[in-house]
Amino acid sequence: MSLTGIVLDVSGSMKDNIKGGTDEPGGPWAQSIFKVIDDLIEHDVLSENGVFAIGAGSNCGGKEVFDVIATLQKVQNISYLKKTPATEDNINMIFDILEKNGARNIRKWAKNISLIRDIVPDHMAVLILGKLESDEQFLTKFVCEFLPSRCRDRIPTPGLINFVERKVANVVENCSVWAASIFRPSRREEILEVLKKSNCYISLQDARTDSVFSVEETSRVIRGLSEKELRTERKQELLEKVEPFIYGRSTPLYESLEKAIEIFESDTLRVNKLLFVLSDGLPTDGSNKDIARINQITSKLREAGVVTVSCFITRSTDIHPKRLYNEMSPLWERGAKFLFRLSSEVPTQLLPRAILVKRGWIIDVANNEMKLFMQVNHPEDLREACEMAHDIVYSSDTLSDLVVTVDLDIYINQNADFGVLKDEMIKAYGDDSADDIRQVLQEICPKYRLHCRKVFAKGATEAVIEKRPVVAIFFLTDDEWMAFSNFYEDYPMGILTQNELDVRRRRKSSPTSGHAVVLTSYNSKCLTFMNSWGQKWGDNGFFRIQNAVVLQLEFFDVYWTLSDLTEGEKEYYRQHGSEVAAKLVNSMKGLQKAEYICPECKQTSLVTEFTGTLSKVQCPKCIVRFKRHGEPTDGCIDDVAKINKITSKLREAGVNIVSCFITRSPHIQPKRLYDEMQLSWEPGAKFLFSLSSEVPTQLLPRAMLVKRGWTIDIANNKTKLFMQVNHPDNLREACEMARDVACCPDALSELLVSVDLDIYINQSMGGFKAKEQQGGTCYANASAAVLHLVMRRILGREGGYPDFHKLRDEIIKAYGIHGANISKVLQEICPNYRLHSQKVCIKGAMEAVVKKRPVVATFHLTGEEWKDFSNFYKTNPTGMLTQNELDVRKRPTSPPPRTSGHAVVLTSYNSKCLTFMNSWGQKWGDNGFFRVQNAEVLQLEFFDVYWTLSDLTEGEKEYYHQHGSEVAAKLVNSLKGLQKAEYICPECEQPSLVTEFAGTLSKVRCPKCSREFSTKDNAGNILALNMYLTSLSK
């Protein structure tokens, strides 16, 4: 595995020191920062390879060093948000915080709220408010730096001045009051400047040790979600988003390099590490002539196993862009000398010289050592620089490629036993392809003292490095097989990518046929396979693909262990094995002269003098053993046999395993349960998926999870208890899901959410008829119902519970019978009852319903649409309205037609529809209720009414502690179904009333046999409900 770090100088000096401008081919030079990232990761084969990019020189004070990839991700996410004006509530909450923290004059400066709403979008107001509440540094900067000075306090805090000064301060304050009439309010330009500074601070993400992204994630951020390459338009789009934050006055190169070192030092698993520095070499946080500091940095990078490649940006035309130097020229600019000293020095024999010379590079070899430093004066030279850096650091892939391929080719062409083995398998399993290659290998391997296991891509490449070719299988449809064959017929030596064949687009139901091949080698650009269609097909019987995801490959590794060898074989190896290695050592002249510095004693010896093994090498001078980085300690991540052994033991112990995979990727669904593994997942995700318990979907509390916004894959009628999380906020949902799956059957959720609501509606709305609605009073009916229900949730409410009719009449009296703005109504009415209201999206509405808070919903229809609406529920009272029956999107936009609004109450929902209570009487629709498929059908808007703990009086809190359990007990007694329902004990198989069972949700005790069991069948739902309510009433 590899880790590529990039330090990008984006300061103002870079803007001044480059030649390319906006008229250059490919756009302005600043676009190159995206191209550099894309070029360095373009040919990565393994998805677990990591990358990070640090920007040095932003124009945001205090955040001059930032995480480029995370910032791009943040800026893009913000740009997708809807641009609606900031709400007055959010603006006033911001003002409240600023007034208390030094900006006493903020309301005088920003008294034109309409102007602020016109300039500041609501999503930015929400982000600023959140930052002010949670980030003291941001609050200080906002008051002291972002706002004009006249907004700030002019008088020190009274506690900080003495009595005499206080008298003077009072005089000054009086003068300030007198001068208030001439206080200059804000101008548009000033508000825009404050918004710009705030946006800069919020958008720029700090570079931290967790700033490492996978290659796949980085590609999505840079190229876009579904793009296969970085287009010119995309580069311009990214530049427009990031340009407001760059070209700062300072260039903190030293700080950026220290950040990079921290990230490299924290990653101990990846072996190949590259740092690519793109700069003009003019740091402002230290001298570029500070040799001691430069040496300290290079020493730390070297100890962390990092190879540093530096790229000097210059306006000079007197350079060689494709040249590697072995010594510094006294004529170079100061910045070039700084970056030359920073760069890694490598022996020339370790360079892939043939590759570089073929590409037109000049390599100085006088001292037999080379600095990985180059000079560039045009953006187009950067791609060559990136390829050079990649090839030098990851050239060890070539060793694997050559050693494995040579040995394999010789074996296949010369060894006659290959045909014998093949014929044996065909005789046993037929020539029409075996049903399961895993079964074939599991049955054949033991005959030859071998083992087999299914592995991921990483395990497959590790096997190849150890000279074990790996079986690979894939499945294609007829059309995909045609595309596969045509590609290699036209391009026998080509690399197949998702541009030519994208299996993700296939329909799930499409029939496929499988094929097995052999993974023989890989490098930084592709995987190479041996096919079985003869040497005239493809590249002499071989073919290449970009990565495992292209064909959704599965891999099977065949291996032996030391314990599988006989004593005779071990003895033969001891006697003759060394002869093979000796011949190879003697044939490589470079190996006789190559030297290596011991990391322990720092002394140099010939590599042929070192002894030991790959994992433990012994120095010939200090006799100390040292180890390679990245050695596994307790097993392989893709050891399927070991994983199965663990899960089997846990299952036998009656344990449910819920796994939560932590990732930085933004391209996941945190609230989703899967029924099968995705090939595009990271290895860690695949490992945890394999570890997780599998449960039948009928045992999941689906209604509860769906109501909370979870997606549940149920194609195979089984679901894995595995989820992915990319933010701490998601962890609470994950924990709740784990608890609910283990403890709470489906019907429990359905009944608890709906029973209280249904009882209330049937009692309080029983006498309500459609004729009682006069004019446009639907808003009053919906508001009154929701207000009453919310207050009913406060046990022992002081002031009692206003009757629905009383509430409705009060609202109509205040706002009339011809309709009203429901947002205004709720904002003005709610405080009278210690309640709050807020406009929410559909997700917020669903969350409110799950918490037993019905939500006001409004929609607007034209005259014709109202006819369609009424006719549908007249003929289908229990039906579900979809866009097939009523599509408001087809409504003309110019001129917009006249519409009339209506308010209803969202009472519940499930995976298929939303259910609303109307105000047209119980004879309309389904006893006064109706269903729509989703919020888009009627373009619904939602308003949530709620109270918080701080809104309750001390008396109300005390009442709940004393009487809360009584409510649960009454509910148990009021549910007639619970009193009569029976359940058959799975132990003694005798029926008893559910109310006679004792225990808890996880352990129920039978009243007849006294044995304990768990209720995990469908019939146990009502029993589980009784257990739950009984526990509440105790």
Short mmCIF file of N, CA and C in Angstrom, two decimals, residues 760 783-804 807 830 832-836 851-855 944-948 951-952 956:
data_model
loop_
_atom_site.label_atom_id
_atom_site.label_comp_id
_atom_site.label_asym_id
_atom_site.label_seq_id
_atom_site.Cartn_x
_atom_site.Cartn_y
_atom_site.Cartn_z
N TYR A 760 -56.28 9.69 20.71
CA TYR A 760 -56.60 11.12 20.82
C TYR A 760 -57.50 11.58 19.67
N SER A 783 -53.43 23.53 12.87
CA SER A 783 -52.62 24.11 13.94
C SER A 783 -53.15 23.71 15.30
N ALA A 784 -54.48 23.77 15.48
CA ALA A 784 -55.08 23.43 16.78
C ALA A 784 -54.83 21.97 17.13
N ALA A 785 -54.96 21.08 16.15
CA ALA A 785 -54.74 19.65 16.41
C ALA A 785 -53.31 19.39 16.86
N VAL A 786 -52.36 20.00 16.18
CA VAL A 786 -50.95 19.77 16.50
C VAL A 786 -50.60 20.39 17.86
N LEU A 787 -51.07 21.62 18.11
CA LEU A 787 -50.80 22.26 19.39
C LEU A 787 -51.34 21.43 20.55
N HIS A 788 -52.56 20.95 20.39
CA HIS A 788 -53.17 20.16 21.46
C HIS A 788 -52.40 18.87 21.71
N LEU A 789 -52.05 18.18 20.63
CA LEU A 789 -51.32 16.92 20.78
C LEU A 789 -49.96 17.11 21.43
N VAL A 790 -49.28 18.19 21.07
CA VAL A 790 -47.95 18.45 21.65
C VAL A 790 -48.08 18.71 23.15
N MET A 791 -49.10 19.50 23.53
CA MET A 791 -49.28 19.79 24.96
C MET A 791 -49.71 18.54 25.73
N ARG A 792 -50.45 17.63 25.06
CA ARG A 792 -50.89 16.41 25.73
C ARG A 792 -49.70 15.53 26.15
N ARG A 793 -48.56 15.77 25.51
CA ARG A 793 -47.36 14.98 25.84
C ARG A 793 -46.70 15.45 27.14
N ILE A 794 -47.16 16.58 27.71
CA ILE A 794 -46.62 17.08 28.98
C ILE A 794 -47.51 16.57 30.11
N LEU A 795 -47.04 15.59 30.88
CA LEU A 795 -47.83 15.04 31.98
C LEU A 795 -48.02 16.11 33.06
N GLY A 796 -49.24 16.26 33.53
CA GLY A 796 -49.50 17.21 34.60
C GLY A 796 -49.22 18.64 34.21
N ARG A 797 -49.52 18.99 32.95
CA ARG A 797 -49.20 20.35 32.48
C ARG A 797 -49.92 21.41 33.31
N GLU A 798 -49.14 22.36 33.80
CA GLU A 798 -49.72 23.46 34.55
C GLU A 798 -50.50 24.36 33.60
N GLY A 799 -51.74 24.62 33.89
CA GLY A 799 -52.60 25.36 32.97
C GLY A 799 -53.50 24.44 32.19
N GLY A 800 -53.32 23.12 32.39
CA GLY A 800 -54.19 22.15 31.74
C GLY A 800 -53.93 22.01 30.25
N TYR A 801 -54.87 21.37 29.56
CA TYR A 801 -54.74 21.12 28.13
C TYR A 801 -55.90 21.81 27.41
N PRO A 802 -55.65 22.94 26.75
CA PRO A 802 -56.73 23.62 26.03
C PRO A 802 -57.41 22.68 25.04
N ASP A 803 -58.71 22.70 25.01
CA ASP A 803 -59.49 21.84 24.11
C ASP A 803 -59.21 22.19 22.66
N PHE A 804 -59.28 21.17 21.80
CA PHE A 804 -59.05 21.39 20.37
C PHE A 804 -59.96 22.51 19.84
N LEU A 807 -58.89 25.95 21.05
CA LEU A 807 -57.69 26.40 20.32
C LEU A 807 -58.04 26.85 18.91
N CYS A 830 -47.59 29.84 19.37
CA CYS A 830 -46.84 28.86 20.17
C CYS A 830 -46.28 29.44 21.48
N ASN A 832 -47.41 31.48 23.46
CA ASN A 832 -48.47 31.61 24.47
C ASN A 832 -48.62 30.34 25.31
N TYR A 833 -48.16 29.21 24.75
CA TYR A 833 -48.32 27.92 25.43
C TYR A 833 -46.96 27.27 25.73
N ARG A 834 -45.91 28.07 25.80
CA ARG A 834 -44.55 27.59 26.05
C ARG A 834 -44.13 26.54 25.02
N LEU A 835 -44.44 26.80 23.76
CA LEU A 835 -44.09 25.92 22.65
C LEU A 835 -43.24 26.68 21.64
N HIS A 836 -42.64 25.92 20.74
CA HIS A 836 -41.84 26.49 19.65
C HIS A 836 -42.32 25.91 18.33
N LYS A 851 -41.08 10.68 17.05
CA LYS A 851 -41.09 11.11 18.46
C LYS A 851 -42.50 11.47 18.93
N LYS A 852 -43.50 11.02 18.17
CA LYS A 852 -44.92 11.21 18.53
C LYS A 852 -45.34 12.67 18.47
N ARG A 853 -44.76 13.45 17.56
CA ARG A 853 -45.19 14.83 17.34
C ARG A 853 -45.77 14.94 15.94
N PRO A 854 -47.10 14.92 15.76
CA PRO A 854 -47.68 15.16 14.45
C PRO A 854 -47.25 16.53 13.93
N VAL A 855 -47.16 16.68 12.63
CA VAL A 855 -46.58 17.87 12.01
C VAL A 855 -47.59 18.53 11.07
N ASP A 944 -42.99 21.97 12.30
CA ASP A 944 -42.93 21.15 13.51
C ASP A 944 -43.19 22.02 14.74
N VAL A 945 -44.06 21.56 15.62
CA VAL A 945 -44.35 22.25 16.89
C VAL A 945 -43.81 21.37 18.02
N TYR A 946 -43.04 21.96 18.95
CA TYR A 946 -42.36 21.14 19.95
C TYR A 946 -42.11 21.96 21.21
N TRP A 947 -41.71 21.26 22.27
CA TRP A 947 -41.23 21.90 23.49
C TRP A 947 -39.94 21.23 23.92
N THR A 948 -39.17 21.93 24.71
CA THR A 948 -37.91 21.39 25.21
C THR A 948 -37.99 21.23 26.73
N ASP A 951 -38.48 24.24 28.81
CA ASP A 951 -39.79 24.91 28.78
C ASP A 951 -40.71 24.39 29.89
N LEU A 952 -40.36 23.27 30.53
CA LEU A 952 -41.21 22.70 31.57
C LEU A 952 -40.95 23.39 32.91
N GLU A 956 -43.97 20.42 36.74
CA GLU A 956 -44.25 19.45 35.67
C GLU A 956 -43.21 18.33 35.65
#
